[in-house]
Amino acid sequence: MRVLVAGATGVVGHPLVGALRARGHEVSALVRAESRDRAPEADAVVVADALDREGLLSAVSAARPEVVVHQMTALRLLPADPVEAFALTARLRTEGTANLVAAARAAGARRLVAQSVAFAAAPAGGPVLDEDAPLYVDAPDAGWAATVRAVAELERQVLGGGPDLAGVVLRYGTLYGPGTGYARIGGTGQRVLTGKFPLPEGGSGITSFVHVVDAVGAAVAAVESEATGVFHVADDDPAPAAQWLPHFARTLGGPPPRTIPAALAPRLLGWFMTHQLTAARGAANDRARTELGWKPLRPSWRDGLGRE
Ligand SMILES: NC(=O)c1ccc[n+]([C@@H]2O[C@H](COP(=O)([O-])OP(=O)(O)OC[C@H]3O[C@@H](n4cnc5c(N)ncnc54)[C@H](OP(=O)(O)O)[C@@H]3O)[C@@H](O)[C@H]2O)c1
């Protein structure tokens, strides 16, 4: 099939281009002009910025894709400028997605596969939730509420393409592996290694991890499948912070995380990470297994988190 990958220089997008080509697909990599030299090897490289509607429309039309994959975020900016990273990512999820849906339609694509997040669910029920659980659009933190609303808008647009443009939303768990924040040299990895990532007392928030190879594998499955809808892409081992954080520190060779009173956590870790470590629910992957025919090659973070 002819497939276009938007976000082809990214942590997931870059290896995805190679994985799709290895399966025999003809792949166009969509990259921004300033990132041209980081483009993966592809059948074609097309240049456009997703926030430039006209430019995107003509670049995507030239590639004539049957399937379009959306792996765009601005989270690369997180370490340098978190406010800008989230603001730009929200714009990519709303405006960028609208432009990509229009471009996919204009190009005659019949399928759109987009990256979303598995940890945007409201913390009710559980401890492990399926895809029908409501998103945390009314989170008490204005920043996280804005992020979740942008995620909800991305999903609405991707799934609302009508019968001519079938939509698939892949809600990735917390990514680990090469290039991610949870790599040994990633931002979170380094904080854990140097003892700067404390554990709020109890540590009962659940994280569902997913290795980059499995995020890529799920995107390949979604491209090739006829299934539509929302899918959690996460490993088989959702775990509380009280388990994964000390394990991560040990594997990295760092000190055990310092336990802090929960009330202190927002000041030391920020609202989102406190929520993640104390209240978040995990994500069940049964639907992706059954309907996409996908299963994780890395079923548990316990065998890999902190090793690369
Ligand atoms: N999904 C999650 O679980 C999550 C949550 C929080 C943090 N993170 C961290 O953030 C990273 C996420 O990896 P990812 O693959 O989602 O993101 P990524 O590696 O930052 O890739 C994003 C892709 O979007 C492209 N892009 C950005 N702005 C664009 C625009 N205006 N037009 C066209 N393309 C644009 C980027 O291109 P350029 O190369 O040109 O910028 C890049 O190819 C990892 O480090 C992960 O640990 C992930």
XYZ file of C-alpha atoms and ligand atoms in Angstrom:
356
model
C 0.000 0.000 0.000
C 1.031 3.612 -0.385
C 1.411 4.995 3.143
C 2.341 8.507 4.255
C 3.876 8.933 7.722
C 3.553 12.440 9.209
C 6.056 12.899 12.027
C 8.603 10.699 10.251
C 11.580 12.037 12.223
C 9.968 11.148 15.572
C 10.637 8.516 18.212
C 7.852 6.344 16.772
C 7.585 7.792 13.239
C 11.216 7.213 12.244
C 11.359 3.459 12.944
C 7.774 3.121 11.660
C 8.852 4.167 8.153
C 11.410 1.339 8.059
C 8.973 -1.182 9.570
C 6.313 -0.399 6.957
C 8.825 -0.646 4.104
C 10.022 -3.988 5.467
C 6.405 -5.169 5.113
C 6.457 -4.168 1.424
C 4.584 -0.859 1.637
C 5.563 2.176 -0.414
C 6.202 4.828 2.204
C 6.374 8.619 1.941
C 7.991 10.354 4.905
C 6.505 13.764 5.681
C 9.033 16.049 7.389
C 9.433 19.763 8.081
C 11.963 21.654 5.948
C 14.282 22.256 8.904
C 14.321 18.526 9.740
C 14.967 17.303 6.201
C 18.433 15.972 7.098
C 16.927 13.771 9.854
C 14.445 12.100 7.489
C 14.478 8.291 7.505
C 15.217 6.306 4.377
C 11.904 6.216 2.507
C 10.452 5.730 -0.963
C 9.797 9.475 -1.033
C 10.396 12.377 1.318
C 7.764 15.117 1.211
C 8.275 18.422 2.979
C 5.542 20.361 4.771
C 4.604 21.884 8.113
C 1.297 20.505 9.436
C 0.298 23.975 10.618
C 0.583 25.295 7.031
C -2.679 24.003 5.553
C -2.009 24.762 1.891
C 1.538 23.419 2.020
C 0.350 20.241 3.725
C -2.487 19.724 1.226
C -0.174 19.901 -1.761
C 2.566 17.733 -0.165
C 0.119 14.978 0.845
C -1.687 15.084 -2.514
C 1.611 14.608 -4.346
C 2.237 11.397 -2.367
C -1.259 9.962 -3.209
C -1.374 7.849 -0.014
C -3.993 5.182 0.603
C -3.245 5.350 4.335
C -2.054 8.378 6.332
C -0.345 7.980 9.727
C -0.257 10.880 12.209
C 2.671 10.658 14.656
C 3.143 14.395 15.196
C 3.795 16.076 18.529
C 6.083 18.896 19.635
C 7.132 16.998 22.774
C 10.758 17.067 21.652
C 10.726 20.637 23.061
C 9.769 19.376 26.554
C 13.209 19.593 28.215
C 13.926 23.102 26.885
C 10.486 24.715 27.049
C 7.635 22.645 28.518
C 5.019 25.412 28.160
C 5.753 25.817 24.446
C 5.975 22.013 23.996
C 2.449 21.510 25.333
C 0.980 24.569 23.581
C 2.401 23.556 20.206
C 1.426 19.914 20.725
C -2.144 21.025 21.473
C -2.142 23.045 18.235
C -0.831 20.022 16.316
C -3.585 17.872 17.854
C -6.351 20.313 16.919
C -5.318 22.481 13.943
C -2.627 20.073 12.651
C -5.061 17.154 12.765
C -7.760 19.178 10.971
C -5.242 20.026 8.245
C -4.107 16.410 7.965
C -7.687 15.100 7.756
C -8.396 17.615 4.969
C -5.171 16.670 3.184
C -5.878 12.929 3.516
C -9.355 13.445 2.041
C -8.100 15.631 -0.800
C -5.465 12.996 -1.618
C -8.105 10.235 -1.710
C -6.733 8.310 1.301
C -9.175 5.754 2.747
C -7.631 5.333 6.181
C -6.111 7.552 8.886
C -4.157 6.192 11.877
C -3.266 8.650 14.644
C -1.237 8.661 17.846
C -3.060 9.510 21.091
C -2.334 8.826 24.778
C -3.544 6.067 27.109
C -2.956 8.082 30.281
C -5.570 10.775 29.637
C -8.417 8.851 31.342
C -10.175 10.299 34.379
C -9.084 8.520 37.578
C -12.362 6.736 38.358
C -13.010 2.999 38.585
C -10.262 0.641 37.653
C -7.408 0.216 38.613
C -7.129 -0.733 34.924
C -9.535 0.869 32.429
C -10.672 0.078 28.909
C -11.077 2.538 26.024
C -14.642 3.473 27.003
C -13.528 5.212 30.208
C -14.096 8.982 30.031
C -11.157 11.274 29.350
C -10.031 13.661 32.117
C -11.178 16.809 30.267
C -12.113 18.427 33.591
C -8.814 17.716 35.362
C -8.223 20.232 38.170
C -4.925 21.313 36.598
C -5.609 23.786 33.771
C -2.576 22.643 31.772
C -3.491 18.957 31.876
C -7.168 19.710 31.196
C -6.111 21.668 28.076
C -3.885 18.777 26.947
C -6.672 16.234 27.425
C -9.175 18.446 25.584
C -6.750 18.659 22.646
C -6.379 14.853 22.735
C -10.186 14.492 22.742
C -10.438 16.867 19.779
C -7.799 14.892 17.831
C -9.749 11.690 18.469
C -13.053 13.299 17.462
C -11.605 14.471 14.160
C -9.837 11.211 13.350
C -12.929 9.129 14.076
C -15.300 11.590 12.389
C -13.933 11.215 8.860
C -17.062 9.414 7.657
C -17.256 6.252 5.553
C -14.607 7.405 3.041
C -11.872 7.963 5.612
C -11.782 5.228 8.262
C -10.166 6.397 11.495
C -7.972 4.570 14.003
C -6.769 6.137 17.250
C -3.818 4.443 18.953
C -3.649 5.502 22.584
C -0.042 4.777 23.489
C 0.943 4.046 27.047
C 4.042 5.678 28.507
C 6.736 5.143 25.901
C 10.095 3.664 26.898
C 13.060 2.531 24.863
C 15.464 4.384 22.572
C 14.849 8.105 22.138
C 12.166 8.368 24.844
C 12.205 10.224 28.143
C 12.404 6.844 29.899
C 15.582 5.765 28.090
C 18.710 5.599 30.275
C 19.808 8.940 28.827
C 16.275 10.394 28.640
C 15.060 13.191 30.901
C 13.136 10.944 33.309
C 15.866 8.269 33.207
C 18.480 10.806 34.265
C 16.300 12.194 37.081
C 15.724 8.687 38.425
C 19.416 7.762 38.069
C 20.506 10.837 40.002
C 17.945 10.407 42.791
C 15.885 13.445 41.733
C 12.625 11.593 41.150
C 10.965 10.962 44.514
C 8.130 8.519 45.166
C 5.019 10.063 46.756
C 3.971 7.979 49.769
C 1.834 4.994 48.720
C 2.811 5.272 45.041
C -0.506 3.747 44.003
C -0.923 5.511 40.637
C -0.823 2.946 37.818
C 1.325 3.333 34.708
C 0.888 1.290 31.545
C 4.167 1.276 29.643
C 4.783 0.473 26.007
C 8.144 -0.110 24.347
C 8.819 1.867 21.152
C 9.016 -1.373 19.117
C 5.478 -2.214 20.212
C 4.204 1.299 19.469
C 5.636 0.840 15.964
C 4.184 -2.672 15.665
C 0.708 -1.463 16.621
C 0.882 1.288 13.989
C 1.844 -1.290 11.340
C -1.076 -3.496 12.455
C -3.446 -0.514 12.309
C -2.291 0.400 8.785
C -2.869 -3.148 7.549
C -6.096 -3.890 9.445
C -9.650 -2.957 8.494
C -10.531 -2.258 12.147
C -11.544 1.239 13.205
C -11.945 2.977 16.552
C -9.868 3.610 19.650
C -7.222 1.169 20.910
C -4.988 1.154 23.954
C -1.458 0.242 22.936
C 0.195 -0.751 26.184
C 2.006 -3.751 27.610
C 0.390 -6.552 29.645
C 1.722 -5.341 32.985
C 0.107 -2.126 34.295
C 1.935 -1.368 37.547
C 1.827 1.048 40.480
C 4.624 3.580 40.905
C 5.598 1.812 44.150
C 6.715 -1.098 41.918
C 8.074 0.402 38.710
C 9.949 3.403 40.116
C 12.223 1.476 42.540
C 12.743 -1.205 39.851
C 13.683 1.471 37.292
C 16.137 3.086 39.745
C 17.719 -0.294 40.559
C 18.127 -1.254 36.878
C 19.688 2.116 36.087
C 22.116 1.653 38.997
C 20.783 4.685 40.862
C 19.779 5.110 44.514
C 16.339 3.918 45.671
C 13.812 6.749 45.193
C 13.267 8.898 48.266
C 9.724 8.586 49.660
C 8.011 11.938 50.240
C 4.663 12.856 51.829
C 1.965 12.974 49.118
C 1.162 16.579 50.045
C 4.688 17.681 49.076
C 4.629 15.907 45.714
C 2.979 18.605 43.540
C 5.682 21.096 44.515
C 8.528 18.673 43.785
C 7.093 16.785 40.818
C 4.413 19.040 39.331
C 0.690 18.283 39.105
C 0.819 15.806 36.227
C 3.569 13.561 37.576
C 1.975 13.597 41.035
C -1.306 12.503 39.462
C 0.492 9.812 37.477
C 2.276 8.426 40.556
C -0.628 8.634 42.988
C -3.965 8.429 41.154
C -3.704 7.455 37.477
C -5.331 4.274 36.211
C -3.762 1.722 33.878
C -4.869 0.860 30.331
C -6.129 -2.589 29.260
C -4.908 -3.749 25.826
C -7.532 -6.476 25.145
C -9.240 -4.546 22.340
C -6.013 -4.061 20.347
C -5.237 -7.757 20.791
C -8.656 -8.886 19.618
C -9.522 -6.363 16.921
C -6.120 -5.280 15.558
C -4.507 -8.683 16.006
C -1.609 -6.945 17.780
C 0.224 -8.184 20.847
C 3.254 -6.713 22.580
C 6.662 -8.233 21.847
C 7.695 -6.697 25.181
C 4.817 -7.878 27.433
C 6.327 -6.400 30.600
C 8.340 -3.241 31.331
C 10.079 -5.320 34.042
C 12.340 -6.906 31.405
C 13.463 -3.732 29.666
C 12.805 -0.442 31.505
C 16.176 1.110 32.380
C 18.258 -1.289 30.258
C 18.596 0.916 27.132
N 3.108 9.637 23.827
C 3.686 9.573 25.021
O 3.627 8.608 25.726
C 4.494 10.723 25.532
C 4.034 11.629 26.479
C 4.920 12.612 26.974
C 6.217 12.660 26.505
N 6.592 11.761 25.582
C 7.940 11.813 25.083
O 7.899 12.596 23.899
C 8.475 11.885 22.846
C 7.288 11.418 22.048
O 7.682 10.713 20.944
P 6.800 10.989 19.655
O 7.218 10.039 18.610
O 5.389 11.064 20.047
O 7.245 12.488 19.331
P 8.574 13.024 18.695
O 9.665 12.068 18.742
O 8.774 14.390 19.253
O 8.113 13.149 17.162
C 7.165 14.075 16.775
C 7.192 14.226 15.278
O 6.285 15.286 14.926
C 6.948 16.151 14.023
N 6.405 17.498 14.040
C 6.432 18.368 15.066
N 5.855 19.530 14.689
C 5.468 19.371 13.389
C 4.820 20.211 12.434
N 4.433 21.456 12.746
N 4.607 19.721 11.204
C 4.987 18.477 10.855
N 5.588 17.637 11.720
C 5.829 18.080 12.980
C 8.385 16.145 14.488
O 9.191 16.662 13.472
P 10.554 17.475 13.777
O 11.631 16.458 13.882
O 10.684 18.348 12.580
O 10.347 18.246 15.051
C 8.574 14.648 14.727
O 8.788 13.972 13.530
C 9.258 10.767 23.516
O 10.499 11.254 23.942
C 8.417 10.431 24.695
O 9.117 9.825 25.765
C 5.741 10.821 25.075
